[in-house]
Coordinates of C-alpha atoms in Angstrom, one line a residue:
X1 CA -32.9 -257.9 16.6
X2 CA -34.0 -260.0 13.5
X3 CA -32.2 -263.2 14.8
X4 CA -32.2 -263.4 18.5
X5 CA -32.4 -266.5 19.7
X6 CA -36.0 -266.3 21.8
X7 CA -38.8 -263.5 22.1
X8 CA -37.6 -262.6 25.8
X9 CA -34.0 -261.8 24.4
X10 CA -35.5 -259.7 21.5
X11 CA -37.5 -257.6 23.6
X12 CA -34.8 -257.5 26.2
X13 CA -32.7 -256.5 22.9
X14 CA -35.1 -254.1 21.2
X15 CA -35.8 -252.1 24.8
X16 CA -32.0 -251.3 25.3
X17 CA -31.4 -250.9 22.0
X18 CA -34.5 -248.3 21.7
X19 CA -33.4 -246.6 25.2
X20 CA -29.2 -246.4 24.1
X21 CA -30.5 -244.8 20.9
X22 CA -32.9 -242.1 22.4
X23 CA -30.3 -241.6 25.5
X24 CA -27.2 -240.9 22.2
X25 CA -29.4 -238.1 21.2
X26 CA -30.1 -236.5 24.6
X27 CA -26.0 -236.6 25.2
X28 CA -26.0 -235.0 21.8
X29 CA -28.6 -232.5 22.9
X30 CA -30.8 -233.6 19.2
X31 CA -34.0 -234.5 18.7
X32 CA -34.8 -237.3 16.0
X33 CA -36.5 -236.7 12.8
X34 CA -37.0 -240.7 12.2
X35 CA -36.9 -242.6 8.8
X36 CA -36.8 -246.5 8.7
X37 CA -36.7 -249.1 6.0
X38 CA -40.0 -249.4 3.8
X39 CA -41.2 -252.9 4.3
X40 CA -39.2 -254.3 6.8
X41 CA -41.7 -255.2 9.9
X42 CA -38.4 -255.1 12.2
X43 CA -36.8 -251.1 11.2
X44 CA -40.9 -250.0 11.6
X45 CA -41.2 -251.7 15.0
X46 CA -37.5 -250.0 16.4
X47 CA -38.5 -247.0 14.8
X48 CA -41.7 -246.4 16.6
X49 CA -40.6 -247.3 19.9
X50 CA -38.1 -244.9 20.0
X51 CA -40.7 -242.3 18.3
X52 CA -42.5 -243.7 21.2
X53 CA -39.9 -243.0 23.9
X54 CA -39.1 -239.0 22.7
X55 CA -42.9 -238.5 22.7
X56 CA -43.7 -239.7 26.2
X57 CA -40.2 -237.8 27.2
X58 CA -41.0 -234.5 25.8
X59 CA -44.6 -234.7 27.5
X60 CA -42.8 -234.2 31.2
X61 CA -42.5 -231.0 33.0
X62 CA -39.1 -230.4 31.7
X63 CA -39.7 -231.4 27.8
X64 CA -36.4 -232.3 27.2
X65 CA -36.6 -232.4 23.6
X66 CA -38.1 -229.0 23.4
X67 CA -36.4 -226.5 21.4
X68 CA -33.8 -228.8 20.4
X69 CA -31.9 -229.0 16.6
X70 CA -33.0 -232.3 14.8
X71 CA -30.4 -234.9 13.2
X72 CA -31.9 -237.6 11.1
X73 CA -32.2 -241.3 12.5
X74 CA -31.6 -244.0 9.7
X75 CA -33.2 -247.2 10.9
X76 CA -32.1 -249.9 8.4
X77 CA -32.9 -253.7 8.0
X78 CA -29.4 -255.7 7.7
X79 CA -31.3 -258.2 5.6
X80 CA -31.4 -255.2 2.5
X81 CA -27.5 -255.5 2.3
X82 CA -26.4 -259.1 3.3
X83 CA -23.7 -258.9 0.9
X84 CA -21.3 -256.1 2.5
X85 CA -20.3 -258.3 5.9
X86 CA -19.2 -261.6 3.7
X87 CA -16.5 -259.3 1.6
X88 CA -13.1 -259.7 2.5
X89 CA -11.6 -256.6 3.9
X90 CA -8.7 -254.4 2.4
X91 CA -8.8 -251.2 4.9
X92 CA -6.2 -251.6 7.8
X93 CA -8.7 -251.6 10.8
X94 CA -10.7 -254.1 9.5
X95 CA -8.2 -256.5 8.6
X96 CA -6.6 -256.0 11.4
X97 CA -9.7 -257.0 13.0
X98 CA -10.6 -259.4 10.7
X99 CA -7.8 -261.6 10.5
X100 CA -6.0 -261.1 13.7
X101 CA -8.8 -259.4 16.2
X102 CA -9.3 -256.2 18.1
X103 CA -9.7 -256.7 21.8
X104 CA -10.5 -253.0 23.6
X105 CA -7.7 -251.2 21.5
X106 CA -5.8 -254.5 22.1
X107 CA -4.1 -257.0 19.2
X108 CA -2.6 -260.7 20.0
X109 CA 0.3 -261.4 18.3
X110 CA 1.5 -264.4 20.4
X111 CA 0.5 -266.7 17.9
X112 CA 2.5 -264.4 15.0
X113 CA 6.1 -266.5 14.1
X114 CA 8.9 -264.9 15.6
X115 CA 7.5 -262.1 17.3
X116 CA 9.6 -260.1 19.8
X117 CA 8.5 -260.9 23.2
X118 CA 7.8 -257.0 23.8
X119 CA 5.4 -257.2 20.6
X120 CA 3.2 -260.4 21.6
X121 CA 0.4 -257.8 22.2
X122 CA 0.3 -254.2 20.8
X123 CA -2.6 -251.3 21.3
X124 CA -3.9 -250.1 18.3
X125 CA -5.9 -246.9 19.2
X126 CA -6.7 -243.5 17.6
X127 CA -6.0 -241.5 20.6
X128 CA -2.4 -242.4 20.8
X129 CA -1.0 -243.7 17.9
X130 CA -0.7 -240.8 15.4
X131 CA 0.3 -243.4 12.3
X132 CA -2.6 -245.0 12.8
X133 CA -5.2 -242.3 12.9
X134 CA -4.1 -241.7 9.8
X135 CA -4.3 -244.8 8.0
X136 CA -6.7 -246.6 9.7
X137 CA -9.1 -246.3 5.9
X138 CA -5.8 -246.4 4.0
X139 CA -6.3 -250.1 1.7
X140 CA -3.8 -252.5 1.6
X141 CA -1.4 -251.0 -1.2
X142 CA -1.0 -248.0 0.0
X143 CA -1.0 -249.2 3.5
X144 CA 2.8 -250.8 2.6
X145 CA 3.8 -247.5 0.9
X146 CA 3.1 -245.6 3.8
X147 CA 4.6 -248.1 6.3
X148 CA 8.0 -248.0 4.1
X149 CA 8.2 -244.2 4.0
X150 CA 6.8 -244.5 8.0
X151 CA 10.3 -246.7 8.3
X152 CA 12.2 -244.2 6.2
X153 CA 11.3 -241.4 8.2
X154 CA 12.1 -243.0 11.6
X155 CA 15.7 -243.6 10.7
X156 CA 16.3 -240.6 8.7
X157 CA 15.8 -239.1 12.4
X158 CA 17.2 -241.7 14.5
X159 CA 20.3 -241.1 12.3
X160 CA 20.3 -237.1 13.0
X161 CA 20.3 -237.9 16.6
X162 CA 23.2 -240.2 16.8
X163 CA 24.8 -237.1 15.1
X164 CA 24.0 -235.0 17.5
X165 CA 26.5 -236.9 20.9
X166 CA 27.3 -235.7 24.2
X167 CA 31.0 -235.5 23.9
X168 CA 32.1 -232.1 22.3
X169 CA 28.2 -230.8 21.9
X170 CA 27.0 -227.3 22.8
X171 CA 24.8 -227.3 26.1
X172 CA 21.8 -227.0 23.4
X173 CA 22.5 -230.0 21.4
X174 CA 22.8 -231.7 24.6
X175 CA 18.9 -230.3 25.5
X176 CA 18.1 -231.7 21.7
X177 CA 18.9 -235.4 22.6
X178 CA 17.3 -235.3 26.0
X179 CA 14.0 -233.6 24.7
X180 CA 13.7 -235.6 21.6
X181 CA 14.3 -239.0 23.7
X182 CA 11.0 -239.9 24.9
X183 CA 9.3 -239.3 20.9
X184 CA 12.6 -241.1 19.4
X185 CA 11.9 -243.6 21.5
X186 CA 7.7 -243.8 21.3
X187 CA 8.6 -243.2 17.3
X188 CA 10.7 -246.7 17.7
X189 CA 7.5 -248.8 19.4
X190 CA 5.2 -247.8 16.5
X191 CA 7.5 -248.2 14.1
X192 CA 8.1 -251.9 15.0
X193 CA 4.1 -252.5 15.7
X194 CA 3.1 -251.6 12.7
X195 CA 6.1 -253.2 10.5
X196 CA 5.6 -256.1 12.6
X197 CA 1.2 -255.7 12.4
X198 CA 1.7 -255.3 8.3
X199 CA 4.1 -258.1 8.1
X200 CA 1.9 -260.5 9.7
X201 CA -1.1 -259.0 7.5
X202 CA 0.7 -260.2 4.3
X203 CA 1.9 -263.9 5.2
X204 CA -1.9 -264.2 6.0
X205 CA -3.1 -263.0 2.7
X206 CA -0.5 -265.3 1.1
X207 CA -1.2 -267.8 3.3
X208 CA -5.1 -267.5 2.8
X209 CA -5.1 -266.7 -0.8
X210 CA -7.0 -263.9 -0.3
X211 CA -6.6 -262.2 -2.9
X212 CA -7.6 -265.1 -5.4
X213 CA -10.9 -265.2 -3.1
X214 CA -11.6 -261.6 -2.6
X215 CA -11.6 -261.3 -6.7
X216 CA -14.0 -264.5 -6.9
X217 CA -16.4 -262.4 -4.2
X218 CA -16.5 -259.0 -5.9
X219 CA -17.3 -260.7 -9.0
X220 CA -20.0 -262.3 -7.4
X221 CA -21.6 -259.6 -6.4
X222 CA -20.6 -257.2 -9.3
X223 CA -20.0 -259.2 -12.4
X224 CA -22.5 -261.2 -14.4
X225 CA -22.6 -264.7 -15.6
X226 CA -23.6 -267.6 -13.9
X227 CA -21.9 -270.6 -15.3
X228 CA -18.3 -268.9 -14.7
X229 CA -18.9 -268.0 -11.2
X230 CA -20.2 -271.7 -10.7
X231 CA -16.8 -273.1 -12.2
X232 CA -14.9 -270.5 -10.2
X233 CA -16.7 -271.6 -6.8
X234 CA -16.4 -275.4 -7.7
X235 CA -13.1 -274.9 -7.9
X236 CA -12.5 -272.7 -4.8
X237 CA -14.6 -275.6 -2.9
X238 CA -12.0 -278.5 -4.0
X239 CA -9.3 -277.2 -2.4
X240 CA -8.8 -278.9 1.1
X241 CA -7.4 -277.6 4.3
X242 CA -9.2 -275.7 7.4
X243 CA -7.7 -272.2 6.5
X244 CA -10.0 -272.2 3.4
X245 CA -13.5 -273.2 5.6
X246 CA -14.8 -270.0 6.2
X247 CA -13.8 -268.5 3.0
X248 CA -15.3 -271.4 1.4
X249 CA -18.2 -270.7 3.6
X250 CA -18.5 -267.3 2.4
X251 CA -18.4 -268.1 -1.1
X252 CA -21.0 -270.0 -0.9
X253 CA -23.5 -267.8 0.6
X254 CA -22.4 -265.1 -1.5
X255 CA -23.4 -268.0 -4.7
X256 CA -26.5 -268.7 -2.6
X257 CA -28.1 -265.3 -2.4
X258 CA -27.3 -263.9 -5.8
X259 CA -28.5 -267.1 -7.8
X260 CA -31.3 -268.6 -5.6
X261 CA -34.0 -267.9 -7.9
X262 CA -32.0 -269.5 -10.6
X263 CA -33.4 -273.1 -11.4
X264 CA -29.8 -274.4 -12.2
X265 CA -28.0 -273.4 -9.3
X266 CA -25.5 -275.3 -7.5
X267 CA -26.6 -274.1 -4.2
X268 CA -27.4 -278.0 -2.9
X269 CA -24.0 -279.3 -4.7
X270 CA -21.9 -277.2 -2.8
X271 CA -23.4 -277.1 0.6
X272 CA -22.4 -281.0 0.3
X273 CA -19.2 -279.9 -0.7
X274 CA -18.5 -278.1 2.3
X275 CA -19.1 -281.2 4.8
X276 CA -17.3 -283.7 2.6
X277 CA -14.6 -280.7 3.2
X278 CA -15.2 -280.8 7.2
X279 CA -16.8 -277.7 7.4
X280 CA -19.1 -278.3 11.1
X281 CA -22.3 -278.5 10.5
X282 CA -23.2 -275.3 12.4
X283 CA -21.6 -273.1 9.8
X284 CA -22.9 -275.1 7.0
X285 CA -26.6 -274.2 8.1
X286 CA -25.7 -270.8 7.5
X287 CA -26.6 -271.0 4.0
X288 CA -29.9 -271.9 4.2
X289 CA -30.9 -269.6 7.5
X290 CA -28.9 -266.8 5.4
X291 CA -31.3 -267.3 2.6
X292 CA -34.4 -267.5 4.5
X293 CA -33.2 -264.5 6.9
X294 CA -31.8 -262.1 3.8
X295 CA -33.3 -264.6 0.5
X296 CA -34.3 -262.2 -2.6
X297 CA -38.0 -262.7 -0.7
X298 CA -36.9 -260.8 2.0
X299 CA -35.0 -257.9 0.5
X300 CA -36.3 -254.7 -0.3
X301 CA -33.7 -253.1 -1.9
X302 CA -32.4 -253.6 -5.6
X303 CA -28.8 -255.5 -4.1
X304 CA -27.4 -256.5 -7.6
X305 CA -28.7 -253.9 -9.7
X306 CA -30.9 -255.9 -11.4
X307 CA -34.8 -255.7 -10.9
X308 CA -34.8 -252.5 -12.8
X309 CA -33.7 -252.8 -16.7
X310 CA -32.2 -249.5 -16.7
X311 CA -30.3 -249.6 -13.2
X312 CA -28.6 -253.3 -15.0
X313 CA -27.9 -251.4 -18.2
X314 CA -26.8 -248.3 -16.2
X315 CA -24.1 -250.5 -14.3
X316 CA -22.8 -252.2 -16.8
X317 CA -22.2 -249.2 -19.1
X318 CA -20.8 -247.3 -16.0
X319 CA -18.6 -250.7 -16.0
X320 CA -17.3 -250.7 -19.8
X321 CA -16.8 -246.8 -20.5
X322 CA -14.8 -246.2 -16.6
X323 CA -13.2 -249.4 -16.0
X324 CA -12.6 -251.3 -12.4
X325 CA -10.2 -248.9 -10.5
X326 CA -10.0 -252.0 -7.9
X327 CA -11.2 -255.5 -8.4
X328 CA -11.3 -256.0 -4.8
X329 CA -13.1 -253.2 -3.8
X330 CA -16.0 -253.1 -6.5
X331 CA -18.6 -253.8 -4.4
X332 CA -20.4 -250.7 -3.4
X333 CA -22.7 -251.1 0.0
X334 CA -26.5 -249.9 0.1
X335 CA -25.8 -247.7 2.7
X336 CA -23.3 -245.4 0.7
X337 CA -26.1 -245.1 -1.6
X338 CA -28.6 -244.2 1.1
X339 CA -26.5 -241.7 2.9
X340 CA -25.5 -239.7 -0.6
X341 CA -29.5 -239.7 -1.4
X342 CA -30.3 -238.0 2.1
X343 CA -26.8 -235.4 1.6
X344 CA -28.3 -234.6 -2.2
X345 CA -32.0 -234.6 -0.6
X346 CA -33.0 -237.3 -2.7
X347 CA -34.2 -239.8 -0.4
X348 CA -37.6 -241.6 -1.2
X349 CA -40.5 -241.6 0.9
X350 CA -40.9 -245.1 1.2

């Protein structure tokens, strides 16, 4: 809503937007008990409209909302938690997404190396693909350990049913290799999709050095000291080759928005470092819209921990005495911490 291109297309924007959100909760049979982001004019203004919207509904003859249970509506500002969307992703759905894309349940593989004709484009949906359900959270380690035992499993039964043949069987054996057929075979397809989806997932990480860049973002946004994480992005920005743009890109706003205020930033160096790189243009005017859209001006939460002396010396105890279970998953979103503040009933009122 913040960055639409003209006035028309935000109010086109904010008047579907206002009427998909009050039409959820009448499929849900709720009414909305709202709360919206202190300070940001945007969240106050979607917030009141759709106030706005149940009030003039529940004035008809047939009061819709009348009598109805209430469920909280969060409105939040995207610009308090710029931070979150510029991390690399380890959780299987999102990489998936990220690196290879998610088309209505669908993924392209035609441009993977030596894909199987049959495999040039798999569905990846909840509904119908059991190993997926369950892993679609899983992280990227544990995602291979459950893909190998996923592979074990298949041919541990595959094998039992090569066992089981025609020739000299009972009539019931027979009925076991003609009912277990169609899952064998289903079993077989998902098997290959996701060896083939989790193969592809690591020659890109290798390929992309992602794991090098992922540790230079988390530490970005959850270590301290200024004139290492300047060396670091220096040196990320000398590498050439147009795999590394958009991660160079991303470094660079996440650089920009935790050291702005700083006066010896870097921020001008390496946005001229990215177009003698041949980054377009387009993207490289990223980091200065990002900074006037989501700029430390413009937030109103506490992103870094650091505008309150005992929230910095809080995190950095927390830091020493537990450790860094993963050092590319560190980063902690402002929503989590919004949502476990209205579960423990903690929420502020502004």
């Amino acid at each position: 809503l913040t960055v639409a291109d003209n006035s028309a297309s935000r109010l086109d924007l904010h008047e579907r937007s206002v009427r998909g959100v009050v039409a959820a909760f009448l499929a849900l049979k709720l009414a909305p008990t709202i709360r919206y982001t202190h300070g940001s004019t945007t969240s106050r203004e979607f917030a009141t409209a759709v106030q706005d919207l149940v009030t003039v509904e529940s004035r008809k003859k047939d009061n819709i909302f009348h009598a109805r249970p209430t469920a909280l509506l969060l409105v939040l500002d995207r610009k308090d938690d710029p931070v979150t969307p510029l991390l690399t992703q380890w959780h299987y759905q999102a990489m998936v997404h990220e690196l290879l894309g998610i088309d209505l349940n669908r993924v392209d593989l035609s441009k993977v190396p030596d894909v199987k004709l049959d495999e040039k484009e798999v569905v990846l949906a909840q509904t119908e693909d059991a190993f997926f359900k369950q892993h679609i959270f899983a992280n990227f380690g544990d995602l291979g350990q459950a893909v190998k035992r996923f592979v074990t499993n298949f041919q541990q039964k595959h094998q039992t049913a090569k066992d089981l043949k025609p020739s000299g069987s009972s009539v019931e054996d027979i009925q076991k290799i003609v009912e277990n057929f169609p899952e064998l075979k289903k079993n077989s397809n998902d098997v290959a999709k996701h060896v083939t989806l989790m193969s592809e997932l690591a020659r890109l990480v290798d390929q992309n050095q992602l794991m090098k860049i992922s540790a230079l973002e988390q530490d970005l946004c959850c270590g301290d000291g200024h004139s290492s994480h300047a060396d670091r992005v220096a040196e990320l920005l000398h590498e050439r080759g147009r795999g590394l743009h958009m991660a160079q890109l991303r470094v660079t706003l996440l650089y920009a928005l935790r050291y702005e205020r700083r006066r010896d930033n870097r921020i001008s160096h390496f946005v001229e470092q990215l177009r003698n790189n041949g980054v377009e243009e387009k993207f490289v005017d990223i980091v200065q819209k990002v900074q006037r859209y989501a700029g430390e001006a413009k937030r109103t939460s506490d992103l870094y921990g650091t505008k309150s002396v005992l929230n910095k010396l809080g995190s950095q105890i927390s830091r020493e005495f537990k450790g860094v279970e993963n050092v590319y998953t560190q980063h902690s979103p402002v929503l989590k911490a919004t949502l476990e503040s209205v579960i423990k009933g903690k929420m502020k009122e502004s």
